[in-house]
Short mmCIF file of C-alpha atoms in Angstrom, two decimals:
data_model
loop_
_atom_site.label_atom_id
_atom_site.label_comp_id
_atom_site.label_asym_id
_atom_site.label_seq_id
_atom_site.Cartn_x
_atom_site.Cartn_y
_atom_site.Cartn_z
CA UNK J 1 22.08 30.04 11.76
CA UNK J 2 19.77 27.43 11.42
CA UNK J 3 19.55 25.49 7.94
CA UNK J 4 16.17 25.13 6.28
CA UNK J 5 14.69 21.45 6.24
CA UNK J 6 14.48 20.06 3.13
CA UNK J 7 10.75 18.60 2.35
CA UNK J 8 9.90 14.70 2.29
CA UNK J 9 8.98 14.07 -1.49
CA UNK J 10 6.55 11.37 -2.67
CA UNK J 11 5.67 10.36 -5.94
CA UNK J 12 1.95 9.34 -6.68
CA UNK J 13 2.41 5.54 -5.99
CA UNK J 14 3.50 6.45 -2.66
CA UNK J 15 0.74 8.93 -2.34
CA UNK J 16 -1.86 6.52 -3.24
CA UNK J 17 -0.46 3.54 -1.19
CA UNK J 18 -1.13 5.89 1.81
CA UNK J 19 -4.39 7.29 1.05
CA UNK J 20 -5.77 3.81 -0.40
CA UNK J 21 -6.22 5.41 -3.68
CA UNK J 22 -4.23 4.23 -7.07
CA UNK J 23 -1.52 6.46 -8.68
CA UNK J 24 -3.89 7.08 -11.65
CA UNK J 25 -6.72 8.81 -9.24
CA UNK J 26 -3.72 10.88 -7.90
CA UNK J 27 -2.78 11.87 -11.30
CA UNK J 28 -6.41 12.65 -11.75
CA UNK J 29 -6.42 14.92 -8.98
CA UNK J 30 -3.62 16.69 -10.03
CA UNK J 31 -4.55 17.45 -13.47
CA UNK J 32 -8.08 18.16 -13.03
CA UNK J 33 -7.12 21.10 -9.93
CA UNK J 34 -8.68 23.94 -12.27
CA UNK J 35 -12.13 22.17 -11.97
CA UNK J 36 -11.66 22.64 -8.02
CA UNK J 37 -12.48 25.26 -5.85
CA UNK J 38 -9.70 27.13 -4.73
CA UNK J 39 -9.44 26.16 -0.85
CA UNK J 40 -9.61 22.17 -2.52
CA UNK J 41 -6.87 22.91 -5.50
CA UNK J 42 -4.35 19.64 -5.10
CA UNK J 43 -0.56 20.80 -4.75
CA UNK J 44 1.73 21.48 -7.39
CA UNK J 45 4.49 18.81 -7.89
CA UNK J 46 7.56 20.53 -6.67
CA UNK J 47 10.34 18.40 -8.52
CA UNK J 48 10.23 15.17 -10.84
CA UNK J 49 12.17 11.87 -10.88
CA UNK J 50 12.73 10.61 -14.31
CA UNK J 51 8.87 11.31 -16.42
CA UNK J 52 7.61 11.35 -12.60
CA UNK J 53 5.90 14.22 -10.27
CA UNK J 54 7.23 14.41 -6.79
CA UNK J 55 5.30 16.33 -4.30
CA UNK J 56 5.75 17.91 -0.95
CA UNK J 57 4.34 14.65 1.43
CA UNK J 58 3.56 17.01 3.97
CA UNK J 59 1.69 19.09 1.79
CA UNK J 60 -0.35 16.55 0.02
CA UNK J 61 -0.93 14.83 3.62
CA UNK J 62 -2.57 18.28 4.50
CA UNK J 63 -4.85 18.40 1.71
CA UNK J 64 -6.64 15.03 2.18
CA UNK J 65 -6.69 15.91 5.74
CA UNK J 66 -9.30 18.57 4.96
CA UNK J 67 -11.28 16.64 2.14
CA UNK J 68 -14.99 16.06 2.49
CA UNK J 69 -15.57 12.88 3.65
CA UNK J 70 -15.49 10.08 1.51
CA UNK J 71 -18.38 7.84 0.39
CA UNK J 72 -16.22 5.02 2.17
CA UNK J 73 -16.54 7.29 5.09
CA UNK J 74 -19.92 7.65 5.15
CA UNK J 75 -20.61 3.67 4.73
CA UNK J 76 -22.90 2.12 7.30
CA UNK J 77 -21.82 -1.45 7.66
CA UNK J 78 -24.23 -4.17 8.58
CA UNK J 79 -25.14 -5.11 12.46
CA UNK J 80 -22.83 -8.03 12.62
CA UNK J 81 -20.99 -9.62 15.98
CA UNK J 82 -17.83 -8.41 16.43
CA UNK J 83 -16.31 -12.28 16.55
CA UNK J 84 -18.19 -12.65 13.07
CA UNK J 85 -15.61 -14.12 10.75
CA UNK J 86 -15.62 -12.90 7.17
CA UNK J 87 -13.58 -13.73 4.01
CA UNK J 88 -12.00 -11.54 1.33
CA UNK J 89 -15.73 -10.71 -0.22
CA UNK J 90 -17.93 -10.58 2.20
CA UNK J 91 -14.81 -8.20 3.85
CA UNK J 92 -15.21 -6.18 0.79
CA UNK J 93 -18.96 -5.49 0.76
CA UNK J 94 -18.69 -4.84 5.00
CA UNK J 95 -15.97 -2.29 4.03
CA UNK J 96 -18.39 -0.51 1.42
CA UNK J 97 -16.21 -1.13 -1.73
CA UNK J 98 -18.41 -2.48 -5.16
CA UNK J 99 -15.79 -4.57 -6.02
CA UNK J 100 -16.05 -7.85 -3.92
CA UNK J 101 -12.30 -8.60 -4.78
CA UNK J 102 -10.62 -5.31 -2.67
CA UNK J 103 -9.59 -6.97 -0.17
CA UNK J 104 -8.14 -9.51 -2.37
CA UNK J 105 -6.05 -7.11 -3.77
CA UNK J 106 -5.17 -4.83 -0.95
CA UNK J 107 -3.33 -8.18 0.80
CA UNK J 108 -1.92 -9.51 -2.88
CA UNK J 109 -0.95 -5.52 -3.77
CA UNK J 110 -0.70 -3.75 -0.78
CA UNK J 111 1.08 -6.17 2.17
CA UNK J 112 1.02 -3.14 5.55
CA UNK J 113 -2.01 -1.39 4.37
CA UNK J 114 -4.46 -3.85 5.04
CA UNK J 115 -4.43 -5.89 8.48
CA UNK J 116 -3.49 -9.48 8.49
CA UNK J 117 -6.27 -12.28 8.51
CA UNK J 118 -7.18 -13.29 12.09
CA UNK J 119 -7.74 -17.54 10.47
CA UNK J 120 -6.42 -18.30 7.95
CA UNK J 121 -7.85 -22.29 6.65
CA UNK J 122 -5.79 -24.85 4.78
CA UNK J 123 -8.27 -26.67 2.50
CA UNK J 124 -8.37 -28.90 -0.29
CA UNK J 125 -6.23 -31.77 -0.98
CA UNK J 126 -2.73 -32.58 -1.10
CA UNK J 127 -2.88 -32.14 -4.71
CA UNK J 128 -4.49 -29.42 -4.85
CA UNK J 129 -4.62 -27.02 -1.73
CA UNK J 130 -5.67 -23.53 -1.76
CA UNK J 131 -5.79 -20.90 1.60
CA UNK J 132 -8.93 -19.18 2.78
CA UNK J 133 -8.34 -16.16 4.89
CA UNK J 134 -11.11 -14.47 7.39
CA UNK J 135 -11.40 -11.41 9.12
CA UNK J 136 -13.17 -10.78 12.56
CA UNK J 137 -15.79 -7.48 12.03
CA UNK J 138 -14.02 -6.24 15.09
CA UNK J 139 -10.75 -6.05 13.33
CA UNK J 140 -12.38 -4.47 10.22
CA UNK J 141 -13.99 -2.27 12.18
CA UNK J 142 -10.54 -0.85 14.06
CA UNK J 143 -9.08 -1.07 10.54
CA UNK J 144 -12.43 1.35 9.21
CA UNK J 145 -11.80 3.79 12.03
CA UNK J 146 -7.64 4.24 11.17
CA UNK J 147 -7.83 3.91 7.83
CA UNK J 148 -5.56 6.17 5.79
CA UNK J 149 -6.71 9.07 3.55
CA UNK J 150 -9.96 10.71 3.76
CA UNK J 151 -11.26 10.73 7.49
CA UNK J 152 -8.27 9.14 9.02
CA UNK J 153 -8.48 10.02 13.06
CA UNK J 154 -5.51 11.56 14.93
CA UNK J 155 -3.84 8.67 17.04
CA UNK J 156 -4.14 6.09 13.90
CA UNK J 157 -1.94 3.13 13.62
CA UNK J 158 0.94 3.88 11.77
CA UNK J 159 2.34 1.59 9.35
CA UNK J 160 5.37 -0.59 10.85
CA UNK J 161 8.97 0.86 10.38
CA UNK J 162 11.01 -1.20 7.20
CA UNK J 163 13.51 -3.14 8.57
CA UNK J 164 17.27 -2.55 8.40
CA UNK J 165 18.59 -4.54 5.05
CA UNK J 166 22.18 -5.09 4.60
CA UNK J 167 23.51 -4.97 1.02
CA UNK J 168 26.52 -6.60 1.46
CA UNK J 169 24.38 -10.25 2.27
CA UNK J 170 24.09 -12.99 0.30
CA UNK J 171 22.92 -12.11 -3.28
CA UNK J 172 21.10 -15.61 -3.55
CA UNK J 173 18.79 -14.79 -0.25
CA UNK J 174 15.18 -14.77 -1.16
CA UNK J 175 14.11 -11.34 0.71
CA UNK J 176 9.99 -10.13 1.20
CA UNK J 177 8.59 -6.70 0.17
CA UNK J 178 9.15 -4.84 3.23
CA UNK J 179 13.15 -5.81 2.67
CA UNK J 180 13.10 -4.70 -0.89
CA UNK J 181 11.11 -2.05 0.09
CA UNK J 182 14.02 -1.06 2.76
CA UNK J 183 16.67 -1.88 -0.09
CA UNK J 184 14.82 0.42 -2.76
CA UNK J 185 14.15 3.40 -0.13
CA UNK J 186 10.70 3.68 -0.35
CA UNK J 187 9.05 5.28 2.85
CA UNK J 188 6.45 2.06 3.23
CA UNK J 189 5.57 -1.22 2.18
CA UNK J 190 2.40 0.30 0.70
CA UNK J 191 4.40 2.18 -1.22
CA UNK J 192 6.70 -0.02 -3.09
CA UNK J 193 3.64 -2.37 -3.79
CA UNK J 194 2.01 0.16 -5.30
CA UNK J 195 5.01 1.51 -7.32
CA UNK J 196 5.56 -2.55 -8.51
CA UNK J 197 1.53 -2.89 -9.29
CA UNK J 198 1.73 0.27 -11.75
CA UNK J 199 5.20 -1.73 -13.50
CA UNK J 200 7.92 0.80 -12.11
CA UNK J 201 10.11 -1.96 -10.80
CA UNK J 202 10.72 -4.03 -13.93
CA UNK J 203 13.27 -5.60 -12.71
CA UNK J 204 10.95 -7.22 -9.86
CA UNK J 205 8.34 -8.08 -12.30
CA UNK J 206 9.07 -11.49 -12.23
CA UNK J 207 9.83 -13.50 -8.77
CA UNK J 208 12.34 -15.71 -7.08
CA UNK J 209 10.16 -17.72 -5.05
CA UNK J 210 7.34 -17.25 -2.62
CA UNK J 211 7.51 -17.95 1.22
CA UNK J 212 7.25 -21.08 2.58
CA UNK J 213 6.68 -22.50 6.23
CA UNK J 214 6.15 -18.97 7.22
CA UNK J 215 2.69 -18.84 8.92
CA UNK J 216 0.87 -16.19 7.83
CA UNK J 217 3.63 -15.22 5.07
CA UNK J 218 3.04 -18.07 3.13
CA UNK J 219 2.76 -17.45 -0.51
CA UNK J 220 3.93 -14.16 -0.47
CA UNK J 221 6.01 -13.15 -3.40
CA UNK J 222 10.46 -13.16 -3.11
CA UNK J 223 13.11 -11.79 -5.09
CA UNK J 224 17.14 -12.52 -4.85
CA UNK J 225 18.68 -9.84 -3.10
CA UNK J 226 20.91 -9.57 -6.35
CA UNK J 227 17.62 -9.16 -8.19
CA UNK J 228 16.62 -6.14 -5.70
CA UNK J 229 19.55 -4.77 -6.16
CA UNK J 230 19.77 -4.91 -9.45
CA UNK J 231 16.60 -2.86 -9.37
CA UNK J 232 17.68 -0.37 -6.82
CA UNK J 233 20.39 0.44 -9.49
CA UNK J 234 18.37 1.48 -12.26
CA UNK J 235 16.47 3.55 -9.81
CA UNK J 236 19.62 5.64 -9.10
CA UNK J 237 20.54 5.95 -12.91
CA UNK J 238 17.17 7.94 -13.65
#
């Protein structure tokens, strides 16, 4: 006798972190199914954590899967070489969004949903340096075509696996999000961003430290592992 599989659940930060949407527009979904048709009615949450709805993931996946295309979708971009190198705004407007900051946010909010800069520029002075980070078309292009949510291809790039995160290390170690992602059990990077952007992590509100020396990581936010841990324990009391 064969046992019956239990479903993957996913709340609607994890939800939105895959399908580039926020938690609120997945809320919105859900509560405004009786103005849908019927074939387009979003699931029904099929358990909660705490105040929040947890959905079947495979179900949910389904449903975007046979959404009309989306106006992103249907974007033409601009004729432009595919070595062309663009920063986070121009990015933005080549991707279709009306907000020129997008991009901005998908690599502040979102590290594994967006792809990683192809240049990144050092500039200003020692006093006062900043980063500038640039895209090659071709790259935004591949990105456009994989994209996940609405219109998202068969043979996509799927987001890397979290790494394996040891609890038992040393509670002073400054760890990134996709180890306090691992730590927390969330399913993606995506997903824990976008659960710490809506405020569900308090404990991670406020940061250790940010990466340093670390190539393309630089600047990128760092908690204690006591601190994630800390965190990963309120989680369990709700």
């Amino acid at each position: 006798m064969t046992s019956r599989r239990e479903p993957r659940l996913a709340d609607a930060a994890e939800i939105a972190a895959e399908q580039g949407l926020t938690p609120a527009r997945i809320t919105g979904l859900y509560t405004g199914r009786a103005e849908n048709t019927v074939s387009e009615v979003f699931p029904e949450p099929v358990d909660k954590r705490g105040r929040a709805r947890l959905w079947d993931h495979a179900e949910v996946t389904k449903w975007f899967s046979h959404r009309a295309p989306a106006r992103l979708a249907e974007h033409a971009p601009p004729s432009l070489a595919p070595e062309t190198l663009l920063n986070a705004a121009d990015a933005s407007r080549y991707l279709g969004y009306k907000n020129p900051n997008q991009v901005t946010t998908f690599v502040r909010d979102h590290p594994g949903y967006f792809p990683e800069p192809d240049v990144v520029e050092e500039l200003g002075t020692a006093a006062n340096r900043y980063r500038r980070q640039l895209w090659k078309v071709q790259t935004l292009q591949e990105w456009m075509a994989t994209r996940p949510g609405r219109g998202r291809r068969a043979g996509g790039k799927e987001a890397p696996p979290l790494p394996e995160v040891s609890v038992d290390g040393d509670p002073d170690e400054l760890l990134g999000a996709s180890q306090a992602a691992a730590l927390l059990g969330f399913k993606s990077v995506g997903s824990f961003s976008s659960s710490l952007s809506q405020g569900n992590l308090p404990f991670l509100k406020t940061t250790d430290g940010v990466a340093e020396n670390a190539g393309r990581q630089n600047g990128r936010r760092r908690w204690t592992r006591r601190r994630i841990l800390q965190q990963a324990a309120q989680r369990s009391r709700k």
